[in-house]
Short mmCIF file of C-alpha atoms and ligand atoms in Angstrom, two decimals:
data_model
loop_
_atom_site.label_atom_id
_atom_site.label_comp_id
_atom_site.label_asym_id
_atom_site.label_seq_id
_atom_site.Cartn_x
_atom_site.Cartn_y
_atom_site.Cartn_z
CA UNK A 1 28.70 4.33 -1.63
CA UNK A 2 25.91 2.85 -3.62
CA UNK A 3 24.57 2.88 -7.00
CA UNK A 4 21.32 4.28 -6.60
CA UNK A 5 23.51 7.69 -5.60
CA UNK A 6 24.13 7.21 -9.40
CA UNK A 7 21.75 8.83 -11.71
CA UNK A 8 19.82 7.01 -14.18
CA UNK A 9 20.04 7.24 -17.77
CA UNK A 10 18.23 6.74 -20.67
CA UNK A 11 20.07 4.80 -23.48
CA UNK A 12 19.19 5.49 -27.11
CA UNK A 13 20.31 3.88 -30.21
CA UNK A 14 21.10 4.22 -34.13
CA UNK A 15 21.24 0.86 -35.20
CA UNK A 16 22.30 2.24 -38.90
CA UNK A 17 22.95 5.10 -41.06
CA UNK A 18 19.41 6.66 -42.03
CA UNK A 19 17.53 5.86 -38.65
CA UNK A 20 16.48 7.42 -36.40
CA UNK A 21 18.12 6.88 -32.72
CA UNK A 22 15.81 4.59 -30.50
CA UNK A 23 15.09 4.46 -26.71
CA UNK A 24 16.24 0.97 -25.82
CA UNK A 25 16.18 1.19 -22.14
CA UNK A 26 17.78 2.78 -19.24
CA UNK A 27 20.91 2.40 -16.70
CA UNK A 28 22.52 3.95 -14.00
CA UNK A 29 26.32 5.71 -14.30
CA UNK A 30 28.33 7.99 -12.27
CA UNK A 31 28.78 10.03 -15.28
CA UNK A 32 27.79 10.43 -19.24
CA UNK A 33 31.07 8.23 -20.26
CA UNK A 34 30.90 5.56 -18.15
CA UNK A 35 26.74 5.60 -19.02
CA UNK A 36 27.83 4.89 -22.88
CA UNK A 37 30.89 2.45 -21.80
CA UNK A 38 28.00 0.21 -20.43
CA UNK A 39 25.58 1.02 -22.93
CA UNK A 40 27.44 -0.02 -25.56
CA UNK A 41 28.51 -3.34 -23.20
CA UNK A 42 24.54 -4.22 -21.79
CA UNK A 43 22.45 -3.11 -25.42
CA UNK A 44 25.07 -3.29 -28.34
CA UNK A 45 26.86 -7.05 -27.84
CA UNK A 46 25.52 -8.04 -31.32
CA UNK A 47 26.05 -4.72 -33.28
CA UNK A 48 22.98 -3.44 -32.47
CA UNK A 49 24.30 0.10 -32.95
CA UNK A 50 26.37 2.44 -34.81
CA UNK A 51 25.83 5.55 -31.87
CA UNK A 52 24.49 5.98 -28.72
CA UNK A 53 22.84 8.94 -27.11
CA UNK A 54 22.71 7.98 -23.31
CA UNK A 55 20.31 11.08 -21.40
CA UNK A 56 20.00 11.89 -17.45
CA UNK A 57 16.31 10.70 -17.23
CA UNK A 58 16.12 13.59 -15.17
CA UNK A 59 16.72 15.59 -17.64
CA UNK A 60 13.52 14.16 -19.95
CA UNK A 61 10.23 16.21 -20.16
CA UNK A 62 7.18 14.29 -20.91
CA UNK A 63 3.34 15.04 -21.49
CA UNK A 64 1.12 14.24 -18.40
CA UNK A 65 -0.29 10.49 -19.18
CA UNK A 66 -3.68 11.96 -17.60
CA UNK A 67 -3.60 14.64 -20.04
CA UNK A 68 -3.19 13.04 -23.11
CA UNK A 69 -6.46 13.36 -23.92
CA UNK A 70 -6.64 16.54 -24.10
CA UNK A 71 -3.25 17.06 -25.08
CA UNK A 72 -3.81 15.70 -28.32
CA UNK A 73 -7.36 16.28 -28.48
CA UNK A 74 -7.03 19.57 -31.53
CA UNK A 75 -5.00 17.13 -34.06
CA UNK A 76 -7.75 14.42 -33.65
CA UNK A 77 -10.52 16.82 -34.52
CA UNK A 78 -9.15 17.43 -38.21
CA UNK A 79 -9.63 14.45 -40.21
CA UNK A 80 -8.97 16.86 -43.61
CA UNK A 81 -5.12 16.48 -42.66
CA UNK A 82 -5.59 12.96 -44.47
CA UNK A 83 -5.97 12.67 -47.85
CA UNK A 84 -8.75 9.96 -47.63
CA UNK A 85 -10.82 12.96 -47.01
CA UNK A 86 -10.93 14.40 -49.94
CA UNK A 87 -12.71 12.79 -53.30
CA UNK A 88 -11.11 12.40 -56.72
CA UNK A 89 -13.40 11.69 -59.56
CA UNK A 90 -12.48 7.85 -60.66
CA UNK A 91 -10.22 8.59 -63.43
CA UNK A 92 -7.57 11.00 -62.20
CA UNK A 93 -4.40 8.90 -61.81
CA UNK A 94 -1.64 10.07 -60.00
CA UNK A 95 -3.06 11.27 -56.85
CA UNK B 1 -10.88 10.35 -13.75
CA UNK B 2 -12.17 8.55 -10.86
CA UNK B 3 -10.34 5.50 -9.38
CA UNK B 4 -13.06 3.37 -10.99
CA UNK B 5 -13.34 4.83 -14.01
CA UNK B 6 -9.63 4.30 -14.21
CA UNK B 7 -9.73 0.96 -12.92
CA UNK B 8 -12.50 0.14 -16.05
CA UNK B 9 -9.98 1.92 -18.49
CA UNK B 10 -6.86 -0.65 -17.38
CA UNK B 11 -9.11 -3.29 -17.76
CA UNK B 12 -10.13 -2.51 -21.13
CA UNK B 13 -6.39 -1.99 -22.40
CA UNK B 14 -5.72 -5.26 -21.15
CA UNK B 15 -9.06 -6.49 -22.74
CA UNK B 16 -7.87 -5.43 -26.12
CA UNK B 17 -3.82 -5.87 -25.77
CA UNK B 18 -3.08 -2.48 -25.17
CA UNK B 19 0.10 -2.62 -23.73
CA UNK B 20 0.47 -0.55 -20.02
CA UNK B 21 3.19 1.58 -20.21
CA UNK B 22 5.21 2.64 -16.79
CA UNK B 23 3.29 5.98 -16.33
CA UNK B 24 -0.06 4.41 -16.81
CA UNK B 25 -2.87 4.23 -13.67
CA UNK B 26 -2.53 0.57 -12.97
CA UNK B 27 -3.68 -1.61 -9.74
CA UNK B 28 -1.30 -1.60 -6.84
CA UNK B 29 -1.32 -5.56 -6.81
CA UNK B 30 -0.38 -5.64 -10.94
CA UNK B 31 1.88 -3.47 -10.05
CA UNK B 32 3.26 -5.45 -6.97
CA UNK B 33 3.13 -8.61 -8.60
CA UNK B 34 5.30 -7.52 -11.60
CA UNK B 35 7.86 -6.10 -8.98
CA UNK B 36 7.71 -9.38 -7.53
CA UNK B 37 8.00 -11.50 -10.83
CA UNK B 38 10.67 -8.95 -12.86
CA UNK B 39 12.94 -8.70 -10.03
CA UNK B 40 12.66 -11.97 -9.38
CA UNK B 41 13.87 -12.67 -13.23
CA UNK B 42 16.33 -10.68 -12.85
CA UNK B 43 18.16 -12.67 -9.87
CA UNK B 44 17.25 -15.28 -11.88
CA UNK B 45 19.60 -14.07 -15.13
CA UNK B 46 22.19 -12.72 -12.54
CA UNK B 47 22.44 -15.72 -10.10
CA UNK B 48 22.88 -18.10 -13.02
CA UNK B 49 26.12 -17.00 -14.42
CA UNK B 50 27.35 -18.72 -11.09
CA UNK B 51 27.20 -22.31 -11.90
CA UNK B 52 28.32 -21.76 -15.35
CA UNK B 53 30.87 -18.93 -14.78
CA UNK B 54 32.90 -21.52 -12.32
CA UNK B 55 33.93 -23.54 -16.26
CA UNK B 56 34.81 -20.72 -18.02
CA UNK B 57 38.45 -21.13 -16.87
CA UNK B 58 37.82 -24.93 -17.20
CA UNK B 59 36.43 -24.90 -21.12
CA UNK B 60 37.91 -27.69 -23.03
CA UNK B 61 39.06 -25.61 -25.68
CA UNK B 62 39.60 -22.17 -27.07
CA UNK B 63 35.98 -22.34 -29.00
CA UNK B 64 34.05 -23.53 -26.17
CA UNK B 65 35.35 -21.22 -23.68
CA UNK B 66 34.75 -18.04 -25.93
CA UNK B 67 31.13 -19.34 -26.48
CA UNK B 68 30.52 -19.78 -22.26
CA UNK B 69 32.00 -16.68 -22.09
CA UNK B 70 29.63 -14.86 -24.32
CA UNK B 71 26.90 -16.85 -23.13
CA UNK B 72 27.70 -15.58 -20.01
CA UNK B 73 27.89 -12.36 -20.69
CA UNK B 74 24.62 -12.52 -22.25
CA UNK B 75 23.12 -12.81 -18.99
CA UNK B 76 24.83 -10.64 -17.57
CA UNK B 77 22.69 -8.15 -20.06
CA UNK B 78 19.48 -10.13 -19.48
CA UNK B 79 19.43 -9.26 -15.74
CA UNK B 80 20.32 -5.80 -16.20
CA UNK B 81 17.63 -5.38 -18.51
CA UNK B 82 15.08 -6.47 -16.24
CA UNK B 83 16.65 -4.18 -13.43
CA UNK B 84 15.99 -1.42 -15.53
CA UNK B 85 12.43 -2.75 -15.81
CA UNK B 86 11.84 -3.04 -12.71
CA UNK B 87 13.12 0.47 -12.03
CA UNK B 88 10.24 2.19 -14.63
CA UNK B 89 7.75 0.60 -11.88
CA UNK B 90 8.96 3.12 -9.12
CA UNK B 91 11.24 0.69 -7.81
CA UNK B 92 14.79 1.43 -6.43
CA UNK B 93 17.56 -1.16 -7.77
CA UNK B 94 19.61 -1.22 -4.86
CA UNK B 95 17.28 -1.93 -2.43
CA UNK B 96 15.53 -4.51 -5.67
CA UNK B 97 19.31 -6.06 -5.52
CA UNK B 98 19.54 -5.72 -1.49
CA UNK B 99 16.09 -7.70 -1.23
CA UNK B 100 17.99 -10.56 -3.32
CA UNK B 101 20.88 -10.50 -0.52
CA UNK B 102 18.60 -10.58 2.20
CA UNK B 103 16.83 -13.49 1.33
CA UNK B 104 13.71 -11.81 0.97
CA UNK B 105 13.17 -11.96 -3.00
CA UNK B 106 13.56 -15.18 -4.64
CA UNK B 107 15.50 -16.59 -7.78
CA UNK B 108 14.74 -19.81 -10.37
CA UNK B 109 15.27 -22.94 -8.10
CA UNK B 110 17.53 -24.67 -10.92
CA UNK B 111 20.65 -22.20 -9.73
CA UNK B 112 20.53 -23.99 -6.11
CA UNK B 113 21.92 -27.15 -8.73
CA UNK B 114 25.74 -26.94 -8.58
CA UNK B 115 27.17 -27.76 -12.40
CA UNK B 116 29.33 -30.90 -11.52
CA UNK B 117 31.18 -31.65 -14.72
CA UNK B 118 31.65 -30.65 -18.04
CA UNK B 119 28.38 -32.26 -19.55
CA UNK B 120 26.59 -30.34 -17.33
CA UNK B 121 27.43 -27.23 -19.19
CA UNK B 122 25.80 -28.64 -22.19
CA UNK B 123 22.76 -30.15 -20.27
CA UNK B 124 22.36 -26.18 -18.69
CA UNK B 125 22.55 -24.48 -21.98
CA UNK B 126 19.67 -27.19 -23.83
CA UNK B 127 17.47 -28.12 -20.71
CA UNK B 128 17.77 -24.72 -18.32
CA UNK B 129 18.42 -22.51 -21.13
CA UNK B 130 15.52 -24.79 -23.23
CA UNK B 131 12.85 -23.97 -20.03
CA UNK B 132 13.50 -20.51 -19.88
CA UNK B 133 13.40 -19.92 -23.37
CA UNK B 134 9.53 -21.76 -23.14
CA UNK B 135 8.65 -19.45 -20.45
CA UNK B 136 10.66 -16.06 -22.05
CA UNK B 137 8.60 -16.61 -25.81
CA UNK B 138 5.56 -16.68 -23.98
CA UNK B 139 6.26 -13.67 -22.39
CA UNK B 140 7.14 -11.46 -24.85
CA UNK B 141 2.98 -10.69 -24.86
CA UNK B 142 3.32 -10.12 -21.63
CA UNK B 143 0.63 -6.86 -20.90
CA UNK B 144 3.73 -4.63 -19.16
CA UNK B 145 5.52 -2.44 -22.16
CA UNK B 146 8.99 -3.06 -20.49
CA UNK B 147 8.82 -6.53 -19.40
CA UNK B 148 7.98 -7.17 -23.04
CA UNK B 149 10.45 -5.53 -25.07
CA UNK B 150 12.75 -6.59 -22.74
CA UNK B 151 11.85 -10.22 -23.34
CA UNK B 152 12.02 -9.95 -26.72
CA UNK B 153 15.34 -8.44 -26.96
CA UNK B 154 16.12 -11.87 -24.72
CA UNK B 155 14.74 -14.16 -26.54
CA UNK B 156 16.90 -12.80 -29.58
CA UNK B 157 19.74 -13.27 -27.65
CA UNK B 158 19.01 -16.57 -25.74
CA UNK B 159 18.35 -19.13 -28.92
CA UNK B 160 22.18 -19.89 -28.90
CA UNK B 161 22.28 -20.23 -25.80
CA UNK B 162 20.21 -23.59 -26.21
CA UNK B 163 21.98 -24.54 -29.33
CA UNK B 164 25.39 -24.27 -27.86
CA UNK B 165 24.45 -26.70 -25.22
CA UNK B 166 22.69 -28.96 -27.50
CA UNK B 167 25.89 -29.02 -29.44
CA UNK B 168 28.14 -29.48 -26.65
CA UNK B 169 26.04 -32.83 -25.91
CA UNK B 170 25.91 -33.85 -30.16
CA UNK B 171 29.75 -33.82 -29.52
CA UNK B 172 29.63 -36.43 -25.93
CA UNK B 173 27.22 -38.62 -26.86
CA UNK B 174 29.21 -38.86 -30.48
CA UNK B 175 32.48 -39.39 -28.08
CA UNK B 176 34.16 -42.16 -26.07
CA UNK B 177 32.02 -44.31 -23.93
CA UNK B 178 32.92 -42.01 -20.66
CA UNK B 179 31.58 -39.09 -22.43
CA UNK B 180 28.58 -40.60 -23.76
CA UNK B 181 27.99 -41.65 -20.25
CA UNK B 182 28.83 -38.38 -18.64
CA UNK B 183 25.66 -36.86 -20.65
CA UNK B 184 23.58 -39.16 -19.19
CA UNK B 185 24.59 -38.11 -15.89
CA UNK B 186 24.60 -34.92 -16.60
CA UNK B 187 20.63 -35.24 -18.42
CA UNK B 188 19.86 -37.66 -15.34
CA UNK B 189 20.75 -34.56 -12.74
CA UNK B 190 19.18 -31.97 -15.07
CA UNK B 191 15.87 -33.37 -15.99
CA UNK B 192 13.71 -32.84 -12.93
CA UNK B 193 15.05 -29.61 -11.69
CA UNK B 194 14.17 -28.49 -15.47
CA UNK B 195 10.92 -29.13 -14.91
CA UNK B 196 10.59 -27.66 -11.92
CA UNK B 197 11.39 -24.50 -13.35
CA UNK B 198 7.94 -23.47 -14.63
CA UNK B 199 7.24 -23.19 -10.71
CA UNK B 200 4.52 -25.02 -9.23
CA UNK B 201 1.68 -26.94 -10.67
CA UNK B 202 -1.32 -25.03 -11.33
CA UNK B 203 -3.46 -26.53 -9.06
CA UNK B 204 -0.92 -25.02 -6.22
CA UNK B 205 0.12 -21.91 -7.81
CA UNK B 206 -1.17 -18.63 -5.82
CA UNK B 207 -0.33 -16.05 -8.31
CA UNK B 208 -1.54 -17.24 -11.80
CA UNK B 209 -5.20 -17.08 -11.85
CA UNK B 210 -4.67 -13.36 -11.26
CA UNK B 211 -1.55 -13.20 -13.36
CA UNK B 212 -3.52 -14.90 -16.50
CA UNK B 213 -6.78 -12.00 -16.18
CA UNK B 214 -3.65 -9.36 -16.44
CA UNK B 215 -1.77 -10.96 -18.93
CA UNK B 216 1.03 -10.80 -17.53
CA UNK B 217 1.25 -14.60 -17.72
CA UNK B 218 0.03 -15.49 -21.18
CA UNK B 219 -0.03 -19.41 -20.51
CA UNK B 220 -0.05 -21.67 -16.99
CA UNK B 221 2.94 -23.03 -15.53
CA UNK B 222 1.54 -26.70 -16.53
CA UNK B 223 0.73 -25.67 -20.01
CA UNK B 224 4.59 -24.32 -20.36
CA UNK B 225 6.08 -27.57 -18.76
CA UNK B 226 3.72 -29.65 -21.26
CA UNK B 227 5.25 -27.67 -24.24
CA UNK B 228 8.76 -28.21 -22.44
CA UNK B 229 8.39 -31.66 -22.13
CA UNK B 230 7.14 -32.33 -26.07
CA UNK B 231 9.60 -29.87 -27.71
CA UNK B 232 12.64 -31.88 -25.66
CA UNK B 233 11.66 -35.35 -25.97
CA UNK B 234 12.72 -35.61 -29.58
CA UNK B 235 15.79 -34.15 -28.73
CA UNK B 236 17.09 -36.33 -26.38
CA UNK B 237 16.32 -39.26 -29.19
CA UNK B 238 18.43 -37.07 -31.05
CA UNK B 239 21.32 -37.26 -28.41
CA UNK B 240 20.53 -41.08 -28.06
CA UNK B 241 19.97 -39.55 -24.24
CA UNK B 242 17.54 -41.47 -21.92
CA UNK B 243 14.90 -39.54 -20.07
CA UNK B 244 15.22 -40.23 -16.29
CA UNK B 245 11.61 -40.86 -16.28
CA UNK B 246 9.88 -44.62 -16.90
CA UNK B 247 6.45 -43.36 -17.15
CA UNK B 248 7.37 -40.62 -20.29
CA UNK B 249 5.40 -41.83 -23.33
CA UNK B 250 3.48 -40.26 -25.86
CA UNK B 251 -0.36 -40.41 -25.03
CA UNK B 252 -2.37 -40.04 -28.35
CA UNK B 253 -5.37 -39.12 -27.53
CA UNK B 254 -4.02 -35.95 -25.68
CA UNK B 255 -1.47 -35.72 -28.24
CA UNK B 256 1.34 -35.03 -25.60
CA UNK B 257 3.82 -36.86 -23.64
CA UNK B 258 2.32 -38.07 -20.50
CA UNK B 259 5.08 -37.63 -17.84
CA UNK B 260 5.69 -38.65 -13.61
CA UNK B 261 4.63 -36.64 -11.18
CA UNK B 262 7.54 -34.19 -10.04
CA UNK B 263 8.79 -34.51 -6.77
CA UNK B 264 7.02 -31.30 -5.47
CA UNK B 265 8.90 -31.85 -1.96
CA UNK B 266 12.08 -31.27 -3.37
CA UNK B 267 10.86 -28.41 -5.30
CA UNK B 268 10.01 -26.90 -1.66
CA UNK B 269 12.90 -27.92 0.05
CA UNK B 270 15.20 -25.98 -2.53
CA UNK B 271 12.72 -23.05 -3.20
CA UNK B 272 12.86 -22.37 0.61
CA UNK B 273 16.50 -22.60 0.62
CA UNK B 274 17.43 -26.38 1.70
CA UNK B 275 18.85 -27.00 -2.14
CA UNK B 276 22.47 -28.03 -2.48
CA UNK B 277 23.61 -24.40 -3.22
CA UNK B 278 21.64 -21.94 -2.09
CA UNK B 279 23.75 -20.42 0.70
CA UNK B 280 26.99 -20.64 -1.58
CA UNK B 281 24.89 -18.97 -4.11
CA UNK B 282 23.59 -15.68 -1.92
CA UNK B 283 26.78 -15.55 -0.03
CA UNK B 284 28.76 -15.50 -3.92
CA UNK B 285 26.41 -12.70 -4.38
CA UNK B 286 26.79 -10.69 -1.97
CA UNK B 287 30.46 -11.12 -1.51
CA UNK B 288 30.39 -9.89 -5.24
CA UNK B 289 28.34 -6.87 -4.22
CA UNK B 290 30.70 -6.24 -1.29
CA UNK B 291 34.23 -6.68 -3.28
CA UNK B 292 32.99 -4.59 -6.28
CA UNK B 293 32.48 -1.75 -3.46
CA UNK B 294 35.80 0.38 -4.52
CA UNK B 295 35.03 -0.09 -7.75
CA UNK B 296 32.09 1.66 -7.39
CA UNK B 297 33.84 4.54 -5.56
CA UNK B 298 36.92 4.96 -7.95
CA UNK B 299 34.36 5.26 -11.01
CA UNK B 300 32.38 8.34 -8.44
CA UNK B 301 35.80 9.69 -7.48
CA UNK B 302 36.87 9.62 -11.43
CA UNK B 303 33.22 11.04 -12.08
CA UNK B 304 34.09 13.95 -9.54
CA UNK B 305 37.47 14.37 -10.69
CA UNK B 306 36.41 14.73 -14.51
CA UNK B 307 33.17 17.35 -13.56
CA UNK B 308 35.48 19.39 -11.98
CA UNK B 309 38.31 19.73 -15.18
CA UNK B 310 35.20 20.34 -16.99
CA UNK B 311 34.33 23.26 -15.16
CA UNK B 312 37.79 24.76 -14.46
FE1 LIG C 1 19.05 -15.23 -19.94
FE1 LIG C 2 20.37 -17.94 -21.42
#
């Protein structure tokens, strides 16, 4: 039987309390314990991590690369989300 | 988007070090030549734990051995990152590993070198280790998003590896007269093939015109062996080592050693598979491959077995 009947996963890490976990890479597993057995073995040999999440990469949703543009077009468009749009006389402090 | 207009958008990414992620429009032939050059890493990691895993049991000491097994280890990791790079290009790793096996994808020519005695351990982990680590650095700029972070996660990983070796040789050429001579063999085997890692000299090389306009090679193989050669000279004074070479001396003007021509035959011979080891290298491989096969199947039987309790 080969390997590539086993599914691929997607290896995430928390390299320490407070962040967030981090995609790191990917490897394929016959099943979700043996994926974070070698996780922790292939990305963690120098304490790289404090918990893994290891996902079916089948199981990921993602936007459409082609429409990104789009996509992400309406958040672009409002440049009074930032606070460098608005003007404060010279002496306010604080702000 | 047409295919033009999303040929002109690649370029300009590339133009201003965008890096090209695995779901980005790119050329077939970037895409064919990364294939070619990640997978081809890969082997590379893979095939050489051989020479070095044959010492583990053979480690002079407790230290040393824990150390070659790490090392080891290590690249053990490095190739399986680059699988999994390989893999975001639409790739599928068995076949990636199966086109190792047949002959049909290649590996770093220094592996075809068998490791002799214990010196050459050392003379691996400084002079093999040293190349790759010239070539790896570079690459972490690479243009690919995978192939860089997993370079840089390697080159994190790989700076012992060259210190280990270097120290292994401190403690030789500090030793009896048969160990101080032992390095020099060792240096004296290792030089050449060393330099013959950074592949072919530019003037020969088909893929790195190309390769350069992409990005995905940041410098030319004879720029790389230049840096090599200049960053390792000093070393071997160090060491007290001699360079197997009569014509190495430091050119001012150029302000870089100036260094013999490399016997570009024997780089041939072994690329194409005449080197001392190659067959015991692809047959380790694959009998590797083969053995590991009921592994493979208890873990999916196991995987089965556990689905099932799940559900019940
Ligand atoms: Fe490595
Ligand atoms: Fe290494």
């Amino acid at each position: 039987m080969s390997t590539s009947q086993w599914p691929l996963w997607e290896v995430f890490i928390r390299s320490k309390q407070g962040l967030n976990h981090k995609h790191v890479g990917s490897l394929r597993a016959p099943d979700a314990t043996l994926a974070l057995e070698n996780a922790r073995d292939v990305y963690t040999r120098r304490s790289e991590g404090i918990s893994i999440w290891v996902v079916e990469s089948a199981h990921i949703h993602a936007t459409d690369i082609d429409e990104a543009a789009s996509f992400f077009e309406p958040s672009d468009t409002k440049i009074y989300r930032h606070p460098t749009f608005y003007e404060v006389p010279d002496g306010v402090k604080h702000m | 988007m047409t295919q033009a207009e999303q040929e002109r958008h690649f370029n300009d990414k590339i133009a201003r070090e965008i890096k090209i992620e695995p779901n980005d429009w790119m050329p077939d032939e970037y895409r064919q030549t990364l294939v070619r050059q990640i997978s081809q890493h890969a082997h590379s990691e893979i095939v050489g734990m051989l020479p070095e895993g044959n010492w583990i049991t053979r480690a002079p000491n407790l230290r040393r051995k824990a150390v070659l097994l790490a090392k080891v280890q290590d690249e053990a990791g490095h190739g399986l990152y680059l699988y999994s790079a390989v893999e975001t290009l639409g790739t599928d790793r068995e076949q990636t590993i199966d086109d190792l096996h047949s002959g049909k994808a290649k590996y770093s020519s220094i592996f075809n070198y068998p490791a002799l005695t214990w010196a050459d351990i050392g003379a691996i982990g400084w002079l093999v280790d040293g190349a790759a680590i010239m070539n790896q650095v570079a690459l972490c700029r690479t243009s690919y998003g995978p192939y860089a972070r997993a370079m840089v996660k390697i080159c994190k990983e790989e700076s012992f590896h060259q210190r280990q070796g270097y120290e292994s040789l401190i403690k030789l050429c500090n030793g009896t007269p048969q160990q101080k001579a032992m390095a020099q063999d060792a240096m004296n085997r290792f030089w050449w093939p060393a330099l013959m890692m950074f592949g072919p000299s530019d003037a020969d090389s088909t893929h790195s015109d190309q390769s350069i306009k992409w990005k995905i090679k940041r410098f030319t193989n004879d720029e790389l062996r230049q840096s090599f050669v200049d960053a390792t000279v000093p070393q071997a004074e160090i060491l007290g080592l001699t360079i197997p070479d009569p014509n190495l001396k430091w050119n001012e003007e150029r302000g870089h050693y100036d260094f013999s021509e490399i016997n570009w035959d024997e780089f041939w011979q072994v690329v194409k598979g005449n080197g001392p080891c190659n067959k015991e290298r692809l047959e380790a491989r694959i009998k590797a491959k083969e053995d590991g096969l009921w592994v493979r199947e208890a873990a999916n039987a196991f995987a089965k077995k556990r689905a099932l309790k799940k559900t019940a």
